[in-house]
Coordinates of C-alpha atoms and ligand atoms in Angstrom, one line a residue:
M1 CA 1.1 62.3 -24.1
T2 CA -2.3 62.1 -22.6
T3 CA -3.0 61.0 -19.1
L4 CA -4.4 57.6 -20.5
Q5 CA -1.3 57.1 -22.7
S6 CA 0.9 57.6 -19.8
W7 CA -1.0 54.9 -17.8
F8 CA -0.5 52.5 -20.6
A9 CA 3.0 53.4 -21.5
H10 CA 4.9 50.5 -20.0
P11 CA 5.3 47.7 -22.6
D12 CA 6.2 45.0 -20.1
F13 CA 3.6 45.8 -17.3
P14 CA -0.2 46.2 -17.6
L15 CA -1.9 49.1 -15.9
L16 CA -3.0 48.0 -12.5
I17 CA -6.3 49.5 -11.2
C18 CA -7.2 48.5 -7.6
G19 CA -9.3 49.5 -4.8
P20 CA -12.6 48.3 -3.1
C21 CA -15.8 47.4 -5.0
S22 CA -17.6 50.1 -2.8
V23 CA -16.4 53.1 -0.8
E24 CA -17.9 52.1 2.6
S25 CA -16.4 54.5 5.2
E26 CA -13.6 56.9 5.7
Q27 CA -11.6 54.5 7.5
Q28 CA -12.1 51.6 5.2
M29 CA -11.3 53.8 2.0
I30 CA -8.2 55.4 3.6
S31 CA -6.7 52.3 5.0
T32 CA -7.1 50.5 1.9
A33 CA -5.7 53.4 -0.1
R34 CA -2.5 53.6 2.1
A35 CA -1.9 49.8 1.8
L36 CA -2.3 50.0 -2.0
A37 CA -0.2 53.0 -2.4
A38 CA 2.6 50.9 -0.7
V39 CA 2.3 48.6 -3.9
P40 CA 4.4 50.4 -6.6
E41 CA 2.6 48.6 -9.4
V42 CA -0.8 50.1 -8.5
K43 CA -1.3 53.2 -10.7
L44 CA -4.9 54.0 -10.2
L45 CA -7.3 53.7 -7.2
R46 CA -10.8 52.6 -7.7
G47 CA -13.9 52.9 -5.5
G48 CA -17.5 52.6 -6.3
V49 CA -19.9 55.3 -4.6
W50 CA -23.1 54.4 -6.6
K51 CA -23.7 50.8 -6.7
P52 CA -26.0 49.3 -9.3
R53 CA -27.4 46.2 -7.5
T54 CA -29.3 43.5 -9.1
R55 CA -31.8 43.3 -6.0
P56 CA -33.2 46.7 -4.7
D57 CA -32.5 45.9 -1.0
G58 CA -28.7 45.7 -1.1
F59 CA -26.2 48.5 -0.2
E60 CA -26.4 51.1 -2.9
G61 CA -23.3 53.1 -2.1
R62 CA -22.5 56.2 0.0
G63 CA -23.0 58.7 -2.9
E64 CA -21.4 62.2 -2.5
Q65 CA -20.0 61.4 0.9
G66 CA -18.1 58.5 -0.6
L67 CA -16.6 60.9 -3.2
E68 CA -15.3 63.0 -0.2
W69 CA -13.5 60.0 1.2
L70 CA -12.2 59.0 -2.3
L71 CA -10.7 62.5 -2.7
K72 CA -9.2 62.4 0.7
A73 CA -7.6 59.0 -0.3
K74 CA -6.1 60.7 -3.4
Q75 CA -4.8 63.5 -1.3
E76 CA -3.2 61.2 1.2
T77 CA -1.6 58.8 -1.2
G78 CA -1.1 60.8 -4.4
L79 CA -2.8 58.1 -6.4
P80 CA -5.2 59.1 -9.0
I81 CA -8.8 58.0 -8.5
A82 CA -11.6 56.4 -10.5
T83 CA -15.3 55.7 -9.9
E84 CA -18.3 54.5 -11.7
V85 CA -20.8 56.9 -13.2
A86 CA -24.3 56.0 -14.4
T87 CA -26.1 59.3 -14.8
P88 CA -25.2 63.0 -15.7
E89 CA -25.7 64.0 -12.0
H90 CA -22.9 61.4 -11.2
V91 CA -20.6 62.9 -13.7
E92 CA -21.2 66.4 -12.4
L93 CA -20.4 65.2 -8.9
A94 CA -17.4 63.1 -9.9
L95 CA -15.9 65.9 -11.7
R96 CA -16.5 68.3 -8.7
Y97 CA -14.5 65.9 -6.3
E98 CA -11.7 65.7 -8.9
V99 CA -12.1 62.1 -9.8
D100 CA -9.4 61.4 -12.5
A101 CA -11.0 58.7 -14.5
L102 CA -14.5 57.3 -14.8
W103 CA -15.8 54.0 -15.7
I104 CA -19.2 53.0 -17.2
G105 CA -20.6 49.9 -15.6
A106 CA -21.8 46.8 -17.4
R107 CA -25.5 47.4 -16.5
T108 CA -25.3 50.9 -17.9
V109 CA -23.5 50.0 -21.1
V110 CA -26.5 47.9 -22.2
N111 CA -28.6 51.0 -22.6
P112 CA -27.7 53.3 -25.5
F113 CA -30.0 56.1 -24.0
S114 CA -28.1 56.1 -20.8
V115 CA -24.8 55.9 -22.6
Q116 CA -25.7 58.9 -24.8
Q117 CA -26.7 60.9 -21.8
L118 CA -23.3 60.2 -20.2
A119 CA -21.5 61.0 -23.5
D120 CA -23.5 64.3 -23.6
A121 CA -22.7 65.3 -20.1
L122 CA -18.9 64.6 -20.7
R123 CA -18.7 66.6 -23.9
G124 CA -15.9 69.1 -23.6
H125 CA -14.2 67.3 -20.5
D126 CA -10.9 65.7 -21.3
I127 CA -11.1 62.8 -18.9
P128 CA -10.2 59.2 -19.3
V129 CA -13.3 57.0 -19.6
F130 CA -13.2 53.3 -19.1
V131 CA -16.2 51.6 -20.9
K132 CA -17.1 48.0 -19.4
N133 CA -18.5 45.4 -21.6
P134 CA -22.3 45.1 -21.5
V135 CA -23.7 42.3 -19.4
S136 CA -24.7 40.4 -22.5
P137 CA -22.1 39.0 -24.9
D138 CA -22.8 41.7 -27.6
L139 CA -19.7 43.0 -29.3
K140 CA -21.7 45.7 -31.3
L141 CA -23.3 47.1 -28.2
W142 CA -19.9 47.5 -26.6
M143 CA -18.5 49.2 -29.6
G144 CA -21.6 51.3 -30.0
A145 CA -21.0 52.7 -26.4
I146 CA -17.5 53.4 -27.1
E147 CA -18.3 55.3 -30.4
R148 CA -20.7 57.5 -28.6
F149 CA -17.9 58.7 -26.3
L150 CA -15.5 59.1 -29.1
K151 CA -18.2 61.0 -31.2
A152 CA -18.7 63.3 -28.2
G153 CA -15.1 64.3 -28.5
L154 CA -13.7 62.2 -25.6
H155 CA -10.4 60.7 -26.9
Q156 CA -9.0 59.1 -23.7
I157 CA -11.1 55.9 -23.9
A158 CA -10.2 52.4 -22.8
A159 CA -12.4 49.4 -22.7
I160 CA -12.7 47.0 -19.5
H161 CA -13.5 43.3 -20.2
R162 CA -15.5 42.0 -17.0
G163 CA -17.1 38.8 -18.6
F164 CA -20.6 38.2 -19.7
S165 CA -23.8 36.6 -18.4
Y166 CA -24.0 33.1 -19.6
Y167 CA -26.9 30.6 -19.9
K168 CA -24.8 27.7 -18.6
E169 CA -23.3 27.2 -15.1
T170 CA -19.7 27.9 -15.2
P171 CA -17.1 28.4 -12.5
Y172 CA -17.0 32.1 -13.3
R173 CA -19.4 34.8 -12.1
N174 CA -19.3 36.2 -15.5
F175 CA -18.0 34.0 -18.4
P176 CA -15.0 35.4 -20.0
M177 CA -15.6 34.6 -23.7
W178 CA -12.0 35.9 -24.5
E179 CA -12.7 35.9 -28.1
I180 CA -15.0 39.0 -27.7
P181 CA -12.3 41.4 -26.2
I182 CA -9.8 40.1 -28.6
E183 CA -12.1 40.9 -31.5
L184 CA -12.7 44.4 -30.0
T185 CA -9.0 45.1 -30.0
Q186 CA -9.0 43.9 -33.8
K187 CA -11.8 46.4 -34.6
M188 CA -10.8 49.4 -32.4
S189 CA -7.4 50.5 -31.5
I190 CA -8.0 51.3 -27.8
P191 CA -6.5 49.6 -24.8
V192 CA -8.5 46.8 -23.2
I193 CA -8.0 45.9 -19.6
T194 CA -9.3 42.9 -17.8
D195 CA -11.5 43.1 -14.6
V196 CA -10.4 39.8 -13.2
S197 CA -12.6 40.3 -10.0
H198 CA -16.0 40.6 -11.7
I199 CA -15.0 37.7 -14.3
C200 CA -14.2 35.4 -11.3
G201 CA -16.5 36.4 -8.6
N202 CA -14.2 34.4 -6.1
R203 CA -10.7 34.7 -4.9
E204 CA -9.5 31.3 -6.0
L205 CA -9.8 31.9 -9.8
L206 CA -8.0 35.3 -9.7
L207 CA -4.5 34.3 -10.2
S208 CA -5.1 31.9 -13.2
T209 CA -7.5 34.3 -14.7
A210 CA -5.1 37.2 -14.5
Q211 CA -2.3 35.0 -16.0
K212 CA -4.5 34.1 -18.8
A213 CA -5.3 37.8 -19.4
I214 CA -1.6 38.6 -19.4
N215 CA -0.9 35.7 -21.9
L216 CA -3.4 37.2 -24.2
A217 CA -1.7 40.7 -24.0
T218 CA -4.2 42.5 -21.9
D219 CA -3.3 46.2 -21.4
G220 CA -4.3 46.2 -17.8
L221 CA -5.9 44.4 -14.8
M222 CA -8.7 45.6 -12.5
V223 CA -8.4 43.8 -9.1
E224 CA -10.9 44.7 -6.2
C225 CA -9.0 45.1 -3.0
H226 CA -10.4 45.7 0.4
I227 CA -8.6 46.2 3.8
D228 CA -11.1 43.6 5.3
P229 CA -12.7 41.8 2.4
D230 CA -14.6 39.3 4.3
H231 CA -16.7 42.1 5.8
A232 CA -17.1 44.0 2.6
L233 CA -20.7 45.4 2.0
T234 CA -20.5 44.5 -1.7
D235 CA -18.8 41.7 -3.6
A236 CA -17.1 40.2 -0.4
Q237 CA -16.2 36.9 -2.1
Q238 CA -14.2 38.3 -4.7
Q239 CA -12.3 41.0 -3.0
I240 CA -8.6 40.4 -1.6
T241 CA -6.5 42.3 0.8
P242 CA -3.6 44.5 -0.4
D243 CA -1.2 41.8 0.9
A244 CA -2.9 39.1 -1.1
L245 CA -2.6 41.5 -4.2
K246 CA 1.2 41.6 -3.6
E247 CA 1.3 37.8 -3.3
M248 CA -0.6 37.5 -6.6
L249 CA 1.7 39.9 -8.3
A250 CA 4.7 38.0 -7.2
Q251 CA 3.2 34.8 -8.7
L252 CA 2.1 36.4 -12.0
H253 CA 4.4 35.9 -14.9
F254 CA 4.4 39.1 -16.9
R255 CA 5.2 39.2 -20.6
S256 CA 6.2 41.7 -23.0
R257 CA 3.6 43.0 -25.4
N258 CA 6.5 44.3 -27.6
A259 CA 7.9 41.4 -29.8
E260 CA 10.8 43.6 -31.1
G261 CA 13.7 41.9 -29.4
I262 CA 12.6 38.5 -30.5
E263 CA 11.4 39.4 -34.1
H264 CA 14.4 37.5 -35.5
D265 CA 13.6 34.3 -33.9
L266 CA 9.9 34.7 -34.6
T267 CA 10.5 35.2 -38.3
A268 CA 11.8 31.7 -38.7
L269 CA 9.1 30.0 -36.7
R270 CA 6.4 32.1 -38.5
G271 CA 7.8 31.1 -41.9
E272 CA 7.4 27.5 -40.8
I273 CA 3.7 28.1 -39.9
D274 CA 3.2 29.7 -43.3
D275 CA 4.7 26.6 -45.0
I276 CA 2.4 24.3 -43.0
D277 CA -0.7 26.4 -43.5
S278 CA 0.1 26.3 -47.3
E279 CA 0.3 22.4 -47.2
L280 CA -3.0 22.3 -45.3
L281 CA -4.6 24.5 -48.0
Q282 CA -3.4 22.1 -50.8
L283 CA -4.7 19.2 -48.8
L284 CA -8.0 20.8 -48.1
A285 CA -8.4 21.5 -52.0
R286 CA -7.6 17.9 -52.9
R287 CA -10.0 16.6 -50.2
M288 CA -12.7 18.8 -51.6
K289 CA -12.1 17.5 -55.2
V290 CA -12.5 13.9 -54.1
S291 CA -15.6 14.8 -52.1
Q292 CA -17.1 16.2 -55.3
Q293 CA -16.3 13.0 -57.2
I294 CA -18.1 11.1 -54.4
G295 CA -21.1 13.7 -54.8
R296 CA -21.4 12.9 -58.5
Y297 CA -21.1 9.2 -57.8
K298 CA -23.9 9.4 -55.3
K299 CA -26.0 11.3 -57.6
T300 CA -25.7 8.8 -60.4
N301 CA -26.5 6.0 -58.0
N302 CA -29.3 7.8 -56.4
V303 CA -28.1 7.8 -52.7
T304 CA -28.4 10.6 -50.1
V305 CA -25.7 13.1 -49.6
V306 CA -25.4 12.5 -45.8
Q307 CA -24.4 9.2 -44.4
M308 CA -24.7 9.9 -40.8
D309 CA -23.5 6.6 -39.4
R310 CA -20.4 6.5 -41.4
W311 CA -19.5 10.1 -40.4
K312 CA -20.0 9.5 -36.7
K313 CA -17.7 6.5 -36.9
I314 CA -15.1 8.4 -38.8
L315 CA -15.2 11.4 -36.4
S316 CA -14.8 9.2 -33.2
N317 CA -11.9 7.6 -34.9
Y318 CA -10.2 11.0 -35.8
R319 CA -10.8 12.1 -32.1
A320 CA -8.9 9.0 -30.9
V321 CA -6.2 9.3 -33.4
G322 CA -5.9 13.1 -32.7
E323 CA -5.6 12.4 -29.0
D324 CA -2.7 10.1 -29.7
L325 CA -1.0 12.9 -31.5
G326 CA -1.6 15.3 -28.6
L327 CA -4.6 17.2 -30.1
S328 CA -7.6 18.0 -28.0
P329 CA -10.7 16.0 -29.2
D330 CA -12.6 19.3 -29.1
L331 CA -10.3 20.8 -31.8
I332 CA -10.6 17.7 -34.0
E333 CA -14.3 17.9 -33.7
E334 CA -14.5 21.6 -34.7
V335 CA -12.1 21.4 -37.6
F336 CA -13.6 18.2 -39.0
E337 CA -17.2 19.3 -38.5
A338 CA -16.4 22.4 -40.6
I339 CA -14.7 20.5 -43.3
H340 CA -17.6 17.9 -43.3
Q341 CA -20.3 20.7 -43.5
A342 CA -18.4 22.3 -46.5
S343 CA -18.4 18.9 -48.2
I344 CA -22.1 18.4 -47.6
R345 CA -22.8 21.9 -49.1
S346 CA -20.8 21.2 -52.1
Q347 CA -22.3 17.6 -52.7
S348 CA -25.8 19.1 -52.3
E349 CA -25.0 21.7 -55.0
I350 CA -24.0 18.8 -57.3
M351 CA -27.2 17.0 -56.5
D352 CA -29.2 20.2 -57.4
E353 CA -27.5 20.7 -60.7
Ligands
PEP401 C1 -17.8 47.3 -10.3 O1 -16.8 47.6 -10.9 O2 -17.9 47.4 -9.0 C2 -19.1 46.9 -10.9 C3 -20.3 47.1 -10.4 O3 -18.8 46.3 -12.0 P1 -19.7 45.8 -13.2 O4 -20.3 47.0 -13.8 O5 -18.7 45.1 -14.1 O6 -20.6 44.8 -12.8
MN402 MN1 -17.7 45.0 -7.5

């Protein structure tokens, strides 16, 4: 079993990676690490020593000195350590200071040149690498970065979902867009862990976001922890104390990602879903036939395909009926918009015949 596999071996408990956003001082790193080592669920200690900042005048990390303190924290607690690397020089230094796992930050993953340089620098080193999602919601770019490491012969690769820049105001610092990491796990069989701290950007949303990630079968959680978060030099609003981490873990409802024990009960319920889906398919086909009849009638009588007023009335009626049935109006709108569009396409084809 590789190191990475052993970190993900627990079927009922996700890998927990904790530690400060930045390594700031020996005292800060060691005291945070000691407190985290007393939380048995924490398996990997993080600390950033090169900080990619959006603006140039912020704290940019302690560099090599930070690695010394990180290594000291490892020696004192026995916890393996992880840090972010963005250049081949970072890789070399991190390896020299016995860092056990590396992560590639969201701002680096957007640049295939940088990712390739890192992959080349890591060739021949069998170290776990966590690839964060790029800042932009671009699944192919994320997959491309992962593929560059795989192609360089690195086999211990996992992904980190840390949310995406979004054009609208949201309560999150980085909008989660959960469908993207889910699609990643469908396309590549690698573990995906959820960096709830960088998704949320605040402490209030951490618990509910971590619970959501667990419900969606995340393989791990990254939580930024600091002995004195209010005075942290970076990401102060989102970091929590090791005590707050313990409270959060106590409130989370962990779920098994292994359905074997309940397979029997699920079989019956899944059968029921299959029956319902088959009814839905029959109904959709019947609806389409009627819609095509209408299309032919419209053509004969020379009226347009789209009758927007009628459709708006129907849709608002369906939303109300759906709501009475306990269905969200958004769901009703999405489903019926898709059905309506398909009808329009089919009727337009009839008009063109
Ligand atoms: C971090 O983990 O501290 C960090 C800078 O994250 P990201 O690359 O996701 O912004
Ligand atoms: Mn951070």
